[in-house]
Amino acid sequence: MVIISYLYIGIDDTDSPDGMCTTYLACHIIRRLKENSIDIVGYPRLIRLNPFARFKTRGNGGVSFKIFNDDKADLAKKIILDEVSALSMFDCDNTNPGVVFYDGEITEEMEDYAFRAIYSFITIEEAEKFAKSAGCEIHKFKKGRGIIGSVAAISMPLDDYTYELLAYRIPDNYGTKRRIDYESVIKMDKETFPDTFENVDYSENYIAIEPKTPCPVLYGIRANDDSILTKAQDIVKVSEPIEDYCIFLTNQHTDMHIQKADNISQMKQFGCYEVTATVKDKPHVIGGGHMFFKVYDETGEIECGAYEPTKDFREIVSHLRPGDVIRLFGGIGEQNTFNIEKFQAVKLNDVEYRNPICECGKRMSSAGKDKGFKCKKCGKRIKSSQKVSIKIERFLNNGQFYETPVSARRHLSKPLCRM
Ligand code: ATP
C-alpha cells in the first residue's frame, strides 16, 4: 500500500506598505517549483487572520500550500527559502518573514492554534513553542514574526471558503496607475454576480477588484466557485501585461473572525463578535462624520460606531431608535467601540409615545411636571400625564440585514449575498 504524505508550506510577513505581497511571492514560488517538476496539490490558500493584529501590512493574510512529500521535498524547501530571502521587503522594519514546513497530519491542536490566531493575539515566542511542539520546521528571517501566520495558514480548517483569482503586474509597472478597463469590470459584475462578488461598489463608484496600494496585484476577483473565475477573467479587459495569475482558496468573506457572544459582557477588546442587544440612544454624528450609538442588555452596554468610510451605511444606521433589538456583527477596536460590519433588525420598536390630541383636534402640550396636559388652542386641560402610544412606520424592516458598502468591508466579512 502506498501511503501519500504531504509537505505543508506556510509563508507570511514578506511584504511592506511599499511593495510585494505574500500571495505574489507564493505565486512566484509555485511557478519556480513547477519549473523543477514539483507540482502543488490543490489550490494554494490565502488565510486571513486577526483583523486587529498590530503588525499587519494590510489585510493580515498568510499563505499556505502543499506538495507531495517525496524525494523532491528538499529541493522544494531550498527553492522556497531562497525565493523568500531574495524577494521579501527586508528594508522595512515591520517585515519579518516566517516560513514553516510541516509533514504530518493537521491535528486538532493545530486547528485550535489557527482559531487563536484569528480570535486573539499570539507572540512570536508562543508561535515558535507551539510550532516546535507540533513538529513543524520553522525558518525565521529577521524577527521571524511571519511564523505566527504561517503556522495558522497551514492549520486553518476551511468548512466555509471562497476563491480569489489574483492577477499580477510586471515589475516595470509597479506603482503606476493600473490600466484596467472599468466598463469591462462592470460587465463582468453584471454577468457573474453573485457567483463572483465584491467587484464594484456602485454607491461609491468604486472598482473594488483594483487595489489602491503599489503592490504587484493588478486585480483580484472573488467568487464562491472556482469555475466562474475563468469566465470573469475573460471579461475583464486590461491594457498592460499580466505577469501571472493564481487562484487561492481562502477564508475571505466567511465571517470566520466572528465569535457568537451570548451577551455584551462576554465581548473583549480586539475581538469580533455577533451579539444581540437593544439600542439605547438615537445614533448621532461626531466630528469627522463618524456615527455612534449605544446598545445594552442585562449585562452591560457598549458604544457602537459606523465610521466615516462606511459612507451610506451611516444613513441606514441613523434610522435606528431606542428600543430597537438588533443583531450586530463587528469588532471591538482601539477606542473600545463596537465597529459595525453589518446588523439585522430583530425587533424594531414601532411604538412612539406622544402627548394626547385635544377634543378640538390640536396636539396638547405639557402643563408642567406631573401637571398633565393643556391645549394651547382651546385651553382645555387634562390631569393625567400619561402619554398615548401610537404605532409608527419604520424605514428599516424587521428581519432584514444591513451591511457596510463593499469599499469599507473587511476581507473576512461575509457579504449578504453569501448569507
Ligand atoms: P498582506 O495582506 O499584504 O499580505 P498583511 O496585512 O498580511 O499583508 P503581514 O505583512 O503578513 O501583513 O504582517 C502581519 C503579521 O502579523 C505577520 O507577521 C503575522 O505572522 C502576524 N500575525 C498574524 N496573526 C496574528 C495574531 N493573531 N497575533 C499576532 N500576530 C499575528
GROMACS .gro file of C-alpha atoms and ligand atoms in nm:
model
  450
    1MET     CA    1   0.000   0.000   0.000
    2VAL     CA    2   0.132   0.344  -0.091
    3ILE     CA    3   0.090   0.599   0.184
    4ILE     CA    4   0.066   0.953   0.049
    5SER     CA    5   0.220   1.214   0.269
    6TYR     CA    6   0.224   1.585   0.211
    7LEU     CA    7   0.466   1.861   0.291
    8TYR     CA    8   0.272   2.168   0.401
    9ILE     CA    9   0.431   2.508   0.346
   10GLY     CA   10   0.326   2.828   0.525
   11ILE     CA   11   0.464   3.174   0.436
   12ASP     CA   12   0.386   3.511   0.594
   13ASP     CA   13   0.512   3.864   0.652
   14THR     CA   14   0.717   3.916   0.336
   15ASP     CA   15   0.564   4.245   0.221
   16SER     CA   16   0.564   4.610   0.326
   17PRO     CA   17   0.333   4.904   0.254
   18ASP     CA   18   0.576   4.998  -0.028
   19GLY     CA   19   0.558   4.675  -0.217
   20MET     CA   20   0.548   4.298  -0.254
   21CYS     CA   21   0.259   4.081  -0.146
   22THR     CA   22   0.287   3.737   0.012
   23THR     CA   23   0.036   3.597  -0.242
   24TYR     CA   24   0.259   3.720  -0.528
   25LEU     CA   25   0.563   3.560  -0.369
   26ALA     CA   26   0.367   3.235  -0.332
   27CYS     CA   27   0.259   3.250  -0.696
   28HIS     CA   28   0.621   3.311  -0.799
   29ILE     CA   29   0.742   3.021  -0.583
   30ILE     CA   30   0.474   2.789  -0.723
   31ARG     CA   31   0.597   2.875  -1.075
   32ARG     CA   32   0.959   2.807  -0.975
   33LEU     CA   33   0.858   2.474  -0.823
   34LYS     CA   34   0.675   2.383  -1.143
   35GLU     CA   35   0.986   2.462  -1.348
   36ASN     CA   36   1.154   2.198  -1.132
   37SER     CA   37   0.872   1.948  -1.194
   38ILE     CA   38   0.727   1.999  -0.846
   39ASP     CA   39   0.350   2.048  -0.855
   40ILE     CA   40   0.147   2.175  -0.566
   41VAL     CA   41  -0.159   1.972  -0.463
   42GLY     CA   42  -0.489   2.160  -0.491
   43TYR     CA   43  -0.509   2.536  -0.465
   44PRO     CA   44  -0.279   2.750  -0.253
   45ARG     CA   45  -0.464   2.902   0.043
   46LEU     CA   46  -0.487   3.266   0.148
   47ILE     CA   47  -0.585   3.271   0.515
   48ARG     CA   48  -0.690   3.599   0.676
   49LEU     CA   49  -0.616   3.620   1.048
   50ASN     CA   50  -0.700   3.856   1.335
   51PRO     CA   51  -0.803   4.186   1.172
   52PHE     CA   52  -0.667   4.374   1.475
   53ALA     CA   53  -0.314   4.222   1.461
   54ARG     CA   54  -0.073   4.504   1.537
   55PHE     CA   55   0.194   4.444   1.273
   56LYS     CA   56  -0.024   4.372   0.973
   57THR     CA   57   0.059   4.548   0.648
   58ARG     CA   58  -0.295   4.545   0.513
   59GLY     CA   59  -0.536   4.257   0.546
   60ASN     CA   60  -0.337   4.023   0.775
   61GLY     CA   61  -0.318   3.730   0.537
   62GLY     CA   62  -0.084   3.431   0.543
   63VAL     CA   63  -0.039   3.183   0.258
   64SER     CA   64  -0.004   2.804   0.261
   65PHE     CA   65   0.008   2.524   0.006
   66LYS     CA   66   0.108   2.159  -0.003
   67ILE     CA   67   0.322   1.933  -0.223
   68PHE     CA   68   0.385   1.559  -0.214
   69ASN     CA   69   0.645   1.477   0.047
   70ASP     CA   70   0.873   1.279  -0.184
   71ASP     CA   71   1.237   1.284  -0.291
   72LYS     CA   72   1.195   1.638  -0.427
   73ALA     CA   73   1.084   1.784  -0.094
   74ASP     CA   74   1.434   1.903  -0.002
   75LEU     CA   75   1.474   2.078  -0.336
   76ALA     CA   76   1.133   2.241  -0.285
   77LYS     CA   77   1.237   2.367   0.061
   78LYS     CA   78   1.555   2.515  -0.085
   79ILE     CA   79   1.368   2.693  -0.366
   80ILE     CA   80   1.113   2.834  -0.121
   81LEU     CA   81   1.369   2.962   0.128
   82ASP     CA   82   1.586   3.110  -0.150
   83GLU     CA   83   1.290   3.297  -0.301
   84VAL     CA   84   1.170   3.430   0.036
   85SER     CA   85   1.528   3.550   0.103
   86ALA     CA   86   1.553   3.711  -0.241
   87LEU     CA   87   1.216   3.882  -0.267
   88SER     CA   88   1.096   3.982   0.082
   89MET     CA   89   1.093   4.355   0.166
   90PHE     CA   90   1.370   4.327   0.426
   91ASP     CA   91   1.436   4.703   0.442
   92CYS     CA   92   1.106   4.760   0.618
   93ASP     CA   93   1.131   4.728   0.999
   94ASN     CA   94   0.793   4.559   1.010
   95THR     CA   95   0.877   4.293   0.753
   96ASN     CA   96   0.983   3.983   0.944
   97PRO     CA   97   0.921   3.680   0.723
   98GLY     CA   98   0.849   3.336   0.857
   99VAL     CA   99   0.840   3.010   0.663
  100VAL     CA  100   0.709   2.689   0.813
  101PHE     CA  101   0.732   2.333   0.677
  102TYR     CA  102   0.519   2.053   0.819
  103ASP     CA  103   0.490   1.695   0.701
  104GLY     CA  104   0.234   1.534   0.933
  105GLU     CA  105  -0.143   1.527   0.967
  106ILE     CA  106  -0.310   1.855   1.064
  107THR     CA  107  -0.401   1.791   1.429
  108GLU     CA  108  -0.683   1.931   1.643
  109GLU     CA  109  -0.424   2.130   1.840
  110MET     CA  110  -0.307   2.292   1.518
  111GLU     CA  111  -0.665   2.381   1.426
  112ASP     CA  112  -0.715   2.532   1.773
  113TYR     CA  113  -0.398   2.735   1.724
  114ALA     CA  114  -0.531   2.863   1.389
  115PHE     CA  115  -0.851   2.984   1.557
  116ARG     CA  116  -0.645   3.153   1.828
  117ALA     CA  117  -0.462   3.340   1.551
  118ILE     CA  118  -0.790   3.467   1.416
  119TYR     CA  119  -0.957   3.546   1.752
  120SER     CA  120  -0.667   3.671   1.964
  121PHE     CA  121  -0.303   3.779   1.963
  122ILE     CA  122  -0.010   3.540   1.957
  123THR     CA  123   0.353   3.628   2.031
  124ILE     CA  124   0.647   3.509   1.821
  125GLU     CA  125   0.767   3.305   2.121
  126GLU     CA  126   0.429   3.133   2.163
  127ALA     CA  127   0.411   3.055   1.793
  128GLU     CA  128   0.763   2.915   1.795
  129LYS     CA  129   0.697   2.699   2.100
  130PHE     CA  130   0.373   2.570   1.953
  131ALA     CA  131   0.523   2.507   1.607
  132LYS     CA  132   0.810   2.308   1.758
  133SER     CA  133   0.576   2.102   1.977
  134ALA     CA  134   0.361   2.027   1.672
  135GLY     CA  135   0.666   1.908   1.478
  136CYS     CA  136   0.696   2.199   1.234
  137GLU     CA  137   1.029   2.305   1.085
  138ILE     CA  138   1.047   2.683   1.123
  139HIS     CA  139   1.258   2.940   0.941
  140LYS     CA  140   1.268   3.290   1.084
  141PHE     CA  141   1.401   3.584   0.884
  142LYS     CA  142   1.492   3.889   1.097
  143LYS     CA  143   1.247   3.864   1.392
  144GLY     CA  144   1.055   3.592   1.210
  145ARG     CA  145   0.712   3.722   1.313
  146GLY     CA  146   0.569   3.559   1.000
  147ILE     CA  147   0.580   3.216   1.167
  148ILE     CA  148   0.270   3.322   1.366
  149GLY     CA  149   0.064   3.346   1.049
  150SER     CA  150   0.246   3.067   0.862
  151VAL     CA  151   0.151   2.801   1.117
  152ALA     CA  152  -0.207   2.932   1.118
  153ALA     CA  153  -0.225   2.934   0.736
  154ILE     CA  154  -0.124   2.567   0.728
  155SER     CA  155  -0.354   2.466   1.013
  156MET     CA  156  -0.679   2.652   0.946
  157PRO     CA  157  -0.973   2.421   0.871
  158LEU     CA  158  -1.198   2.560   0.598
  159ASP     CA  159  -1.560   2.447   0.639
  160ASP     CA  160  -1.673   2.756   0.453
  161TYR     CA  161  -1.448   2.909   0.190
  162THR     CA  162  -1.435   3.127  -0.118
  163TYR     CA  163  -1.186   3.172  -0.400
  164GLU     CA  164  -0.986   3.471  -0.518
  165LEU     CA  165  -0.817   3.498  -0.855
  166LEU     CA  166  -0.524   3.737  -0.826
  167ALA     CA  167  -0.363   3.874  -1.142
  168TYR     CA  168  -0.014   4.023  -1.107
  169ARG     CA  169   0.157   4.309  -1.290
  170ILE     CA  170   0.504   4.306  -1.441
  171PRO     CA  171   0.759   4.479  -1.210
  172ASP     CA  172   0.808   4.771  -1.454
  173ASN     CA  173   0.451   4.878  -1.385
  174TYR     CA  174   0.457   4.861  -1.005
  175GLY     CA  175   0.342   5.188  -0.853
  176THR     CA  176   0.192   5.321  -1.177
  177LYS     CA  177  -0.180   5.364  -1.243
  178ARG     CA  178  -0.336   5.029  -1.319
  179ARG     CA  179  -0.469   5.011  -1.674
  180ILE     CA  180  -0.798   4.832  -1.616
  181ASP     CA  181  -1.098   4.893  -1.838
  182TYR     CA  182  -1.361   4.981  -1.576
  183GLU     CA  183  -1.651   4.923  -1.817
  184SER     CA  184  -1.536   4.564  -1.860
  185VAL     CA  185  -1.529   4.518  -1.481
  186ILE     CA  186  -1.890   4.637  -1.461
  187LYS     CA  187  -1.980   4.399  -1.745
  188MET     CA  188  -1.808   4.115  -1.558
  189ASP     CA  189  -2.000   4.203  -1.242
  190LYS     CA  190  -2.333   4.214  -1.426
  191GLU     CA  191  -2.266   3.876  -1.588
  192THR     CA  192  -2.118   3.686  -1.294
  193PHE     CA  193  -2.259   3.835  -0.968
  194PRO     CA  194  -2.348   3.678  -0.722
  195ASP     CA  195  -2.118   3.386  -0.816
  196THR     CA  196  -1.846   3.650  -0.806
  197PHE     CA  197  -1.888   3.936  -0.560
  198GLU     CA  198  -1.720   4.247  -0.419
  199ASN     CA  199  -1.632   4.357  -0.774
  200VAL     CA  200  -1.782   4.705  -0.779
  201ASP     CA  201  -1.922   4.940  -0.516
  202TYR     CA  202  -2.192   5.115  -0.718
  203SER     CA  203  -2.286   5.352  -0.435
  204GLU     CA  204  -1.931   5.483  -0.416
  205ASN     CA  205  -1.847   5.443  -0.786
  206TYR     CA  206  -1.554   5.229  -0.677
  207ILE     CA  207  -1.390   4.941  -0.864
  208ALA     CA  208  -1.322   4.704  -0.576
  209ILE     CA  209  -1.117   4.447  -0.769
  210GLU     CA  210  -0.840   4.706  -0.808
  211PRO     CA  211  -0.604   4.750  -0.509
  212LYS     CA  212  -0.518   5.104  -0.403
  213THR     CA  213  -0.162   5.023  -0.295
  214PRO     CA  214   0.161   4.996  -0.502
  215CYS     CA  215   0.165   4.615  -0.462
  216PRO     CA  216   0.213   4.368  -0.751
  217VAL     CA  217  -0.159   4.284  -0.768
  218LEU     CA  218  -0.335   4.413  -1.081
  219TYR     CA  219  -0.677   4.293  -0.970
  220GLY     CA  220  -0.844   4.030  -0.755
  221ILE     CA  221  -1.176   3.866  -0.838
  222ARG     CA  222  -1.359   3.693  -0.553
  223ALA     CA  223  -1.601   3.407  -0.607
  224ASN     CA  224  -1.797   3.128  -0.442
  225ASP     CA  225  -1.689   2.882  -0.705
  226ASP     CA  226  -1.359   2.844  -0.888
  227SER     CA  227  -1.533   2.756  -1.217
  228ILE     CA  228  -1.672   3.109  -1.265
  229LEU     CA  229  -1.332   3.274  -1.229
  230THR     CA  230  -1.200   3.197  -1.577
  231LYS     CA  231  -1.518   3.340  -1.730
  232ALA     CA  232  -1.487   3.653  -1.512
  233GLN     CA  233  -1.119   3.689  -1.600
  234ASP     CA  234  -1.200   3.666  -1.973
  235ILE     CA  235  -1.447   3.954  -1.945
  236VAL     CA  236  -1.213   4.191  -1.760
  237LYS     CA  237  -1.001   4.383  -2.010
  238VAL     CA  238  -0.668   4.539  -1.920
  239SER     CA  239  -0.417   4.727  -2.132
  240GLU     CA  240  -0.100   4.624  -1.951
  241PRO     CA  241   0.079   4.289  -1.941
  242ILE     CA  242  -0.020   4.031  -1.678
  243GLU     CA  243   0.292   3.857  -1.548
  244ASP     CA  244   0.100   3.569  -1.395
  245TYR     CA  245  -0.217   3.488  -1.205
  246CYS     CA  246  -0.310   3.247  -0.932
  247ILE     CA  247  -0.634   3.121  -0.779
  248PHE     CA  248  -0.635   3.099  -0.399
  249LEU     CA  249  -0.872   2.906  -0.176
  250THR     CA  250  -0.947   3.142   0.111
  251ASN     CA  251  -1.145   3.209   0.429
  252GLN     CA  252  -1.228   3.558   0.298
  253HIS     CA  253  -1.594   3.654   0.329
  254THR     CA  254  -1.685   3.367   0.560
  255ASP     CA  255  -1.727   3.559   0.890
  256MET     CA  256  -1.469   3.322   1.037
  257HIS     CA  257  -1.344   3.605   1.260
  258ILE     CA  258  -1.686   3.643   1.427
  259GLN     CA  259  -1.750   3.468   1.760
  260LYS     CA  260  -2.102   3.433   1.890
  261ALA     CA  261  -2.138   3.623   2.220
  262ASP     CA  262  -2.434   3.540   2.448
  263ASN     CA  263  -2.422   3.891   2.590
  264ILE     CA  264  -2.230   4.217   2.593
  265SER     CA  265  -2.014   4.132   2.896
  266GLN     CA  266  -1.864   3.832   2.712
  267MET     CA  267  -1.709   4.056   2.448
  268LYS     CA  268  -1.349   4.175   2.478
  269GLN     CA  269  -1.146   4.446   2.310
  270PHE     CA  270  -0.985   4.337   1.981
  271GLY     CA  271  -1.234   4.054   1.936
  272CYS     CA  272  -1.501   4.025   1.665
  273TYR     CA  273  -1.848   3.915   1.764
  274GLU     CA  274  -2.210   3.857   1.684
  275VAL     CA  275  -2.432   3.983   1.966
  276THR     CA  276  -2.798   4.071   2.008
  277ALA     CA  277  -2.874   4.387   2.208
  278THR     CA  278  -3.112   4.681   2.237
  279VAL     CA  279  -3.046   5.031   2.106
  280LYS     CA  280  -3.016   5.276   2.396
  281ASP     CA  281  -2.994   5.617   2.231
  282LYS     CA  282  -3.051   5.781   1.895
  283PRO     CA  283  -2.748   5.746   1.662
  284HIS     CA  284  -2.561   6.076   1.637
  285VAL     CA  285  -2.269   6.203   1.430
  286ILE     CA  286  -1.944   6.315   1.596
  287GLY     CA  287  -1.651   6.502   1.431
  288GLY     CA  288  -1.522   6.355   1.108
  289GLY     CA  289  -1.861   6.213   1.018
  290HIS     CA  290  -1.846   5.906   1.242
  291MET     CA  291  -2.183   5.785   1.374
  292PHE     CA  292  -2.224   5.646   1.725
  293PHE     CA  293  -2.496   5.500   1.946
  294LYS     CA  294  -2.508   5.272   2.249
  295VAL     CA  295  -2.665   4.928   2.282
  296TYR     CA  296  -2.737   4.746   2.608
  297ASP     CA  297  -2.852   4.417   2.754
  298GLU     CA  298  -2.888   4.281   3.107
  299THR     CA  299  -2.507   4.252   3.142
  300GLY     CA  300  -2.393   4.596   3.027
  301GLU     CA  301  -2.372   4.842   2.742
  302ILE     CA  302  -2.130   4.929   2.464
  303GLU     CA  303  -2.086   5.212   2.217
  304CYS     CA  304  -2.127   5.116   1.853
  305GLY     CA  305  -1.970   5.302   1.563
  306ALA     CA  306  -2.040   5.331   1.193
  307TYR     CA  307  -1.731   5.519   1.081
  308GLU     CA  308  -1.699   5.776   0.803
  309PRO     CA  309  -1.560   5.524   0.546
  310THR     CA  310  -1.885   5.326   0.576
  311LYS     CA  311  -2.050   5.616   0.387
  312ASP     CA  312  -2.420   5.546   0.310
  313PHE     CA  313  -2.435   5.276   0.577
  314ARG     CA  314  -2.445   5.564   0.830
  315GLU     CA  315  -2.770   5.685   0.676
  316ILE     CA  316  -2.921   5.338   0.738
  317VAL     CA  317  -2.786   5.333   1.094
  318SER     CA  318  -2.937   5.678   1.156
  319HIS     CA  319  -3.283   5.517   1.130
  320LEU     CA  320  -3.225   5.308   1.443
  321ARG     CA  321  -3.411   5.427   1.752
  322PRO     CA  322  -3.407   5.346   2.123
  323GLY     CA  323  -3.577   5.015   2.196
  324ASP     CA  324  -3.481   4.850   1.867
  325VAL     CA  325  -3.348   4.499   1.918
  326ILE     CA  326  -3.066   4.434   1.673
  327ARG     CA  327  -2.819   4.154   1.599
  328LEU     CA  328  -2.480   4.313   1.548
  329PHE     CA  329  -2.174   4.176   1.369
  330GLY     CA  330  -1.839   4.351   1.407
  331GLY     CA  331  -1.529   4.401   1.618
  332ILE     CA  332  -1.422   4.599   1.923
  333GLY     CA  333  -1.133   4.823   1.822
  334GLU     CA  334  -0.879   5.062   1.965
  335GLN     CA  335  -1.135   5.301   2.119
  336ASN     CA  336  -1.331   5.014   2.276
  337THR     CA  337  -1.612   5.086   2.033
  338PHE     CA  338  -1.800   4.809   1.854
  339ASN     CA  339  -1.723   4.865   1.486
  340ILE     CA  340  -2.033   4.753   1.298
  341GLU     CA  341  -1.982   4.537   0.988
  342LYS     CA  342  -2.349   4.453   0.949
  343PHE     CA  343  -2.665   4.422   1.157
  344GLN     CA  344  -3.002   4.254   1.145
  345ALA     CA  345  -3.314   4.434   1.265
  346VAL     CA  346  -3.456   4.167   1.501
  347LYS     CA  347  -3.747   4.355   1.658
  348LEU     CA  348  -3.792   4.719   1.572
  349ASN     CA  349  -3.955   4.947   1.822
  350ASP     CA  350  -4.250   5.083   1.628
  351VAL     CA  351  -4.422   5.247   1.923
  352GLU     CA  352  -4.387   5.615   1.994
  353TYR     CA  353  -4.533   5.798   2.296
  354ARG     CA  354  -4.682   6.140   2.227
  355ASN     CA  355  -4.895   6.399   2.403
  356PRO     CA  356  -5.267   6.331   2.361
  357ILE     CA  357  -5.477   6.509   2.094
  358CYS     CA  358  -5.730   6.756   2.236
  359GLU     CA  359  -6.105   6.734   2.154
  360CYS     CA  360  -6.052   7.038   1.933
  361GLY     CA  361  -5.802   6.842   1.721
  362LYS     CA  362  -5.477   7.010   1.834
  363ARG     CA  363  -5.197   6.809   1.997
  364MET     CA  364  -5.177   6.914   2.362
  365SER     CA  365  -4.863   7.035   2.536
  366SER     CA  366  -4.732   6.959   2.881
  367ALA     CA  367  -4.881   7.167   3.160
  368GLY     CA  368  -4.564   7.120   3.367
  369LYS     CA  369  -4.408   6.833   3.553
  370ASP     CA  370  -4.683   6.597   3.680
  371LYS     CA  371  -4.947   6.857   3.593
  372GLY     CA  372  -5.096   6.682   3.292
  373PHE     CA  373  -5.155   6.846   2.956
  374LYS     CA  374  -5.311   7.166   2.830
  375CYS     CA  375  -5.440   7.272   2.492
  376LYS     CA  376  -5.289   7.593   2.364
  377LYS     CA  377  -5.577   7.641   2.121
  378CYS     CA  378  -5.893   7.589   2.328
  379GLY     CA  379  -5.747   7.596   2.680
  380LYS     CA  380  -5.872   7.251   2.781
  381ARG     CA  381  -5.666   7.073   3.048
  382ILE     CA  382  -5.636   6.706   3.146
  383LYS     CA  383  -5.483   6.597   3.475
  384SER     CA  384  -5.320   6.271   3.366
  385SER     CA  385  -4.959   6.296   3.250
  386GLN     CA  386  -4.990   5.965   3.067
  387LYS     CA  387  -4.872   5.997   2.705
  388VAL     CA  388  -5.052   5.797   2.438
  389SER     CA  389  -4.882   5.530   2.229
  390ILE     CA  390  -4.901   5.535   1.854
  391LYS     CA  391  -4.763   5.287   1.601
  392ILE     CA  392  -4.512   5.445   1.365
  393GLU     CA  393  -4.387   5.347   1.021
  394ARG     CA  394  -4.021   5.240   1.017
  395PHE     CA  395  -3.770   5.285   0.738
  396LEU     CA  396  -3.596   4.963   0.847
  397ASN     CA  397  -3.766   4.623   0.821
  398ASN     CA  398  -3.787   4.351   1.085
  399GLY     CA  399  -3.570   4.054   0.994
  400GLN     CA  400  -3.367   4.239   0.731
  401PHE     CA  401  -2.987   4.259   0.732
  402TYR     CA  402  -2.799   4.582   0.654
  403GLU     CA  403  -2.428   4.585   0.567
  404THR     CA  404  -2.141   4.827   0.513
  405PRO     CA  405  -2.058   4.905   0.148
  406VAL     CA  406  -1.804   4.696  -0.043
  407SER     CA  407  -1.549   4.979  -0.023
  408ALA     CA  408  -1.547   4.963   0.358
  409ARG     CA  409  -1.578   4.588   0.403
  410ARG     CA  410  -1.328   4.366   0.582
  411HIS     CA  411  -1.176   4.074   0.388
  412LEU     CA  412  -1.330   3.832   0.636
  413SER     CA  413  -1.679   3.986   0.645
  414LYS     CA  414  -1.946   3.767   0.492
  415PRO     CA  415  -2.145   3.979   0.249
  416LEU     CA  416  -2.524   3.946   0.249
  417CYS     CA  417  -2.511   3.792  -0.099
  418ARG     CA  418  -2.340   3.491   0.065
  419MET     CA  419  -2.577   3.459   0.360
  420ATP     P1  420  -0.082   4.148   0.311
  420ATP     O1  421  -0.230   4.140   0.335
  420ATP     O2  422  -0.046   4.249   0.213
  420ATP     O3  423  -0.024   4.010   0.283
  420ATP     P2  424  -0.060   4.155   0.585
  420ATP     O4  425  -0.160   4.256   0.626
  420ATP     O5  426  -0.095   4.012   0.580
  420ATP     O6  427  -0.009   4.193   0.444
  420ATP     P3  428   0.183   4.087   0.712
  420ATP     O7  429   0.296   4.155   0.644
  420ATP     O8  430   0.157   3.946   0.680
  420ATP     O9  431   0.057   4.176   0.686
  420ATP    O10  432   0.200   4.106   0.867
  420ATP     C1  433   0.112   4.052   0.963
  420ATP     C2  434   0.194   3.993   1.076
  420ATP    O11  435   0.109   3.965   1.188
  420ATP     C3  436   0.261   3.863   1.039
  420ATP    O12  437   0.389   3.864   1.095
  420ATP     C4  438   0.178   3.756   1.108
  420ATP    O13  439   0.252   3.643   1.141
  420ATP     C5  440   0.132   3.832   1.228
  420ATP     N1  441   0.007   3.782   1.285
  420ATP     C6  442  -0.094   3.721   1.221
  420ATP     N2  443  -0.192   3.688   1.307
  420ATP     C7  444  -0.152   3.728   1.428
  420ATP     C8  445  -0.208   3.720   1.559
  420ATP     N3  446  -0.326   3.666   1.581
  420ATP     N4  447  -0.138   3.770   1.663
  420ATP     C9  448  -0.017   3.828   1.642
  420ATP     N5  449   0.042   3.838   1.521
  420ATP    C10  450  -0.024   3.790   1.416
   0.00000   0.00000   0.00000
